[in-house]
mmCIF file of C-alpha atoms in Angstrom:
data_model
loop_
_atom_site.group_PDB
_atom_site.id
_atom_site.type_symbol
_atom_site.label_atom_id
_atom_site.label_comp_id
_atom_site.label_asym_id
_atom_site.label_seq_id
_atom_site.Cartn_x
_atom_site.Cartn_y
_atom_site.Cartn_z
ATOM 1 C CA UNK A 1 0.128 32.341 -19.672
ATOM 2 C CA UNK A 2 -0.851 29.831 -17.281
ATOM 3 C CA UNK A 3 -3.211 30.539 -14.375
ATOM 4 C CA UNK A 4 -0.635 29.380 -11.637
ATOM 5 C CA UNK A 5 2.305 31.523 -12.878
ATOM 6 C CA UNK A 6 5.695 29.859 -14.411
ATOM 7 C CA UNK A 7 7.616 27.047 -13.657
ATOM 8 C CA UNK A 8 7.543 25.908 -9.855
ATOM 9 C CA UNK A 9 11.020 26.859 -8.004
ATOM 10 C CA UNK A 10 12.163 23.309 -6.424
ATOM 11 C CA UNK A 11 10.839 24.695 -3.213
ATOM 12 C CA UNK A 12 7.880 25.065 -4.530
ATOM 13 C CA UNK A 13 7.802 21.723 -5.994
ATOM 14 C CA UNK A 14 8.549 20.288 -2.435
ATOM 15 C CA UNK A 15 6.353 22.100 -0.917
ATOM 16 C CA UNK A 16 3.465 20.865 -3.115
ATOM 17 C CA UNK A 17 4.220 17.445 -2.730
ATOM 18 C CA UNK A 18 4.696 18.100 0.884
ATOM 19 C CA UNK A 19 0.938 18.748 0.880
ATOM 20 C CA UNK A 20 -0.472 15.780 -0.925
ATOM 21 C CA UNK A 21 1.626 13.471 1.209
ATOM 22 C CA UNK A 22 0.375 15.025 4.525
ATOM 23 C CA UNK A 23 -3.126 14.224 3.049
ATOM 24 C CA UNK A 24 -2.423 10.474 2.372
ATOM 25 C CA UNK A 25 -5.084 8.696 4.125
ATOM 26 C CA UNK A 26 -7.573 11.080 3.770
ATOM 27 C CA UNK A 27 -10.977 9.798 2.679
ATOM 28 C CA UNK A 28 -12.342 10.456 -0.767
ATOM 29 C CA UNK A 29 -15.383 12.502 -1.606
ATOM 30 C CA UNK A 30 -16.524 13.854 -4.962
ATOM 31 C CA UNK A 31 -15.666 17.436 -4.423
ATOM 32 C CA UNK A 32 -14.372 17.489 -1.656
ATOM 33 C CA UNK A 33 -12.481 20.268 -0.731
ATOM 34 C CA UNK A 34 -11.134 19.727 2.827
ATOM 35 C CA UNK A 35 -7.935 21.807 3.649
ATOM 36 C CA UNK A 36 -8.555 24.283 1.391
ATOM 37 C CA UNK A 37 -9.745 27.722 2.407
ATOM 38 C CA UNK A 38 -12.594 27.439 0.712
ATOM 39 C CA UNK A 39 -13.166 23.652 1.583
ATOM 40 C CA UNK A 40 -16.101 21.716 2.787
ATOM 41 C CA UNK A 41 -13.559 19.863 5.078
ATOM 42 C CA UNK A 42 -15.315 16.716 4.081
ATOM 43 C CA UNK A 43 -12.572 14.713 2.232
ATOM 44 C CA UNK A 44 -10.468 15.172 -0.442
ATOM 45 C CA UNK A 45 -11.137 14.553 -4.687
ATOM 46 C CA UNK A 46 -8.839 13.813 -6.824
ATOM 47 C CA UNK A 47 -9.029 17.841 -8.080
ATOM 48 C CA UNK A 48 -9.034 18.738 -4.650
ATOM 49 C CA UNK A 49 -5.956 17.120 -3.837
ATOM 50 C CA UNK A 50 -4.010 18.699 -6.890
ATOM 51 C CA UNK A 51 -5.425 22.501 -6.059
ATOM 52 C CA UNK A 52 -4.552 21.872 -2.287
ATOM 53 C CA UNK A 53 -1.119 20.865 -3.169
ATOM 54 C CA UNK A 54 -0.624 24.070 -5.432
ATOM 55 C CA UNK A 55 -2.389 26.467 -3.040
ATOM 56 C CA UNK A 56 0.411 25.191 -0.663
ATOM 57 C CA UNK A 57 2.856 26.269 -3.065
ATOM 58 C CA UNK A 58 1.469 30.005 -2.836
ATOM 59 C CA UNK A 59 -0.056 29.607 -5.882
ATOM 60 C CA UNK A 60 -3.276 30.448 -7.338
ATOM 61 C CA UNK A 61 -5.719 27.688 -8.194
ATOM 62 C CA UNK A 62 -9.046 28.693 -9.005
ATOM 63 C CA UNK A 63 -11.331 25.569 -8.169
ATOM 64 C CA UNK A 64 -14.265 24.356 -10.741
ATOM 65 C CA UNK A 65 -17.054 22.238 -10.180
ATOM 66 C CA UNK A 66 -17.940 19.455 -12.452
ATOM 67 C CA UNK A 67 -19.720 16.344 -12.802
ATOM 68 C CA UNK A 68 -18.741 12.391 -12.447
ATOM 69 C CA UNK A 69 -19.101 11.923 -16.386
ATOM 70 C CA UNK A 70 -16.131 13.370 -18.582
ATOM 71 C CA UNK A 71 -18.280 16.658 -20.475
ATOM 72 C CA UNK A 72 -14.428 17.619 -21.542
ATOM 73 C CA UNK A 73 -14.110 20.567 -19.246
ATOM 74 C CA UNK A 74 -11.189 18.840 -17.149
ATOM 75 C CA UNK A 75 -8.880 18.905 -19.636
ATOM 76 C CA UNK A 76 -9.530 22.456 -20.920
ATOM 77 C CA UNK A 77 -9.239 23.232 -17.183
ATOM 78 C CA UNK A 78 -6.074 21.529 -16.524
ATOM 79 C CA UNK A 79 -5.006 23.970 -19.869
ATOM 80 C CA UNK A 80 -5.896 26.925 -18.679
ATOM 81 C CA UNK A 81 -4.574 26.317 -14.815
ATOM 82 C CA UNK A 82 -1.417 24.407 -15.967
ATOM 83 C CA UNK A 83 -0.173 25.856 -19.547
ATOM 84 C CA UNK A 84 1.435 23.794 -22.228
ATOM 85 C CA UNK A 85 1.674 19.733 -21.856
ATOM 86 C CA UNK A 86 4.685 18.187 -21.212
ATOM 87 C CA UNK A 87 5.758 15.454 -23.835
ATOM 88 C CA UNK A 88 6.116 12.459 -21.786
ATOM 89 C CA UNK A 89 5.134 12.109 -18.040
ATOM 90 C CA UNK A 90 8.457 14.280 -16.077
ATOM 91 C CA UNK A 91 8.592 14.460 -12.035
ATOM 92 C CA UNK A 92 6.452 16.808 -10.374
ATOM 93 C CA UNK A 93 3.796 16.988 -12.459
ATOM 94 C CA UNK A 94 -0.117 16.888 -12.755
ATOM 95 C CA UNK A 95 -1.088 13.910 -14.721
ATOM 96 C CA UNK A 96 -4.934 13.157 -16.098
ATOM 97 C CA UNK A 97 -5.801 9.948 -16.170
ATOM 98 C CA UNK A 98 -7.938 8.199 -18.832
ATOM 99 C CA UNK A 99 -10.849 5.389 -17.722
ATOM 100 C CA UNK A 100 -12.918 3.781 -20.080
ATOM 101 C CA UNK A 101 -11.419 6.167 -23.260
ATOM 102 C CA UNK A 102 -12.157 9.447 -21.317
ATOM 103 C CA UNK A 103 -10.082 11.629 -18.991
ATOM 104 C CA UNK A 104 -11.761 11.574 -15.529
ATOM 105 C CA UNK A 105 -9.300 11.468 -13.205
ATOM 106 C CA UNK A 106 -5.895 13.347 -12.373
ATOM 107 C CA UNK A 107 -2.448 12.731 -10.033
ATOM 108 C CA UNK A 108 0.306 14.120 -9.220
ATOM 109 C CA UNK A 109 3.598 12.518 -10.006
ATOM 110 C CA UNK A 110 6.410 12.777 -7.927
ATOM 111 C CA UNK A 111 10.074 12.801 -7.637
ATOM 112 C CA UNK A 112 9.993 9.484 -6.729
ATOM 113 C CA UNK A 113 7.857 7.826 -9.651
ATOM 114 C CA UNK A 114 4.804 7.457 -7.760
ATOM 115 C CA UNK A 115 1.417 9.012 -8.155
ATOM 116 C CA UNK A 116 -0.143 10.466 -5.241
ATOM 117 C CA UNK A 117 -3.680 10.962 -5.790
ATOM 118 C CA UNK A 118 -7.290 10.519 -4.068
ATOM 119 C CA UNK A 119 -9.135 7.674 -5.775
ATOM 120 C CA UNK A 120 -12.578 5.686 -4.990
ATOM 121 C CA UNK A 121 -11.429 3.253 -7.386
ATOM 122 C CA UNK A 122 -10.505 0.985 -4.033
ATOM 123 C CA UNK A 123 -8.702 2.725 -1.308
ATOM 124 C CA UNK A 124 -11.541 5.414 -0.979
ATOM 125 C CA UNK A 125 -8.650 7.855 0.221
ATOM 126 C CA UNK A 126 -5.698 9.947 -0.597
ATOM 127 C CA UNK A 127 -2.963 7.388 -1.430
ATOM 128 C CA UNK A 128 0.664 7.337 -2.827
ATOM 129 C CA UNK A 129 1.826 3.846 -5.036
ATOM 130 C CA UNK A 130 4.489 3.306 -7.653
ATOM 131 C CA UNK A 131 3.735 4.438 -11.255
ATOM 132 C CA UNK A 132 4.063 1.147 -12.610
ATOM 133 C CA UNK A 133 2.796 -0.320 -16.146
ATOM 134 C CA UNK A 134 -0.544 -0.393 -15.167
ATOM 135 C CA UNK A 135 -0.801 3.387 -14.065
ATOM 136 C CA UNK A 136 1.109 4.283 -16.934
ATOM 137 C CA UNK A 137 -1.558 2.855 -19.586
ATOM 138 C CA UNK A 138 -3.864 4.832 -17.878
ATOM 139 C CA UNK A 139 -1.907 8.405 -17.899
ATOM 140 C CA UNK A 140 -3.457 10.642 -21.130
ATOM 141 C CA UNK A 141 -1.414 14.152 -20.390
ATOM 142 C CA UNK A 142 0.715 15.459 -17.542
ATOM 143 C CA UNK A 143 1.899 19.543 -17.180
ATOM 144 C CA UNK A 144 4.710 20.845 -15.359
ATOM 145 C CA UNK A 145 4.597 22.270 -12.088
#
């Protein structure tokens, strides 16, 4: 059974996206945890983004810490939060992202094929962009919400 309970109602699905687009534009901080009860309401991570999204869902995310370097906890974490992968990336979903061979990095896809998702690869902030060919070479698993 999966931390955050079954299969998000479409409400819930709206809802969650909802979330991460209100954040778009919101600087990026390793661990940051801003809009979250328990945030430092100093930015937003990419992990902070996804757990803000499904708190605002009313659902249960229980937040980790972790360090910049892949030590394979994130996807064991994204497991036991998020249940069974989904075979191909589907709408609404939590997708990890792989850079240089290692998952480091996670998004959440959308209805509308793009990834919202805070990233210091650039922007330095919460952003939302098509999934295009390039994003998709990048995407290693994706869950349900």
């Amino acid at each position: 059974m999966r931390i955050i309970g079954p299969a998000f109602s479409a409400d819930e699905k709206i809802a969650a996206l909802a979330a991460a687009r209100a954040c778009i534009g919101t600087p990026w901080k390793h661990r940051g945890r801003a809009g979250l009860p328990w945030g430092n309401n100093v930015g937003l991570d990419c992990l902070g983004l996804v757990g803000l999204a499904i708190h605002a869902a009313g659902r249960q995310w229980n937040d980790r810490t972790y360090g910049r370097d892949p030590d394979g906890t994130l996807l064991a974490g994204l497991d036991e939060h998020l249940g069974e992968r989904t075979h191909g990336f589907v709408p609404c979903s939590v997708l990890a992202m792989r850079w240089h061979g290692q998952p480091r990095h996670v998004a959440l896809l959308t209805e509308c094929n793009t990834l919202i998702h805070s990233y210091n690869g650039g922007p330095m902030r919460v952003v939302e962009h098509v999934f295009d060919d390039r994003w998709r070479a990048f995407a290693y698993a994706g869950w349900a919400l």
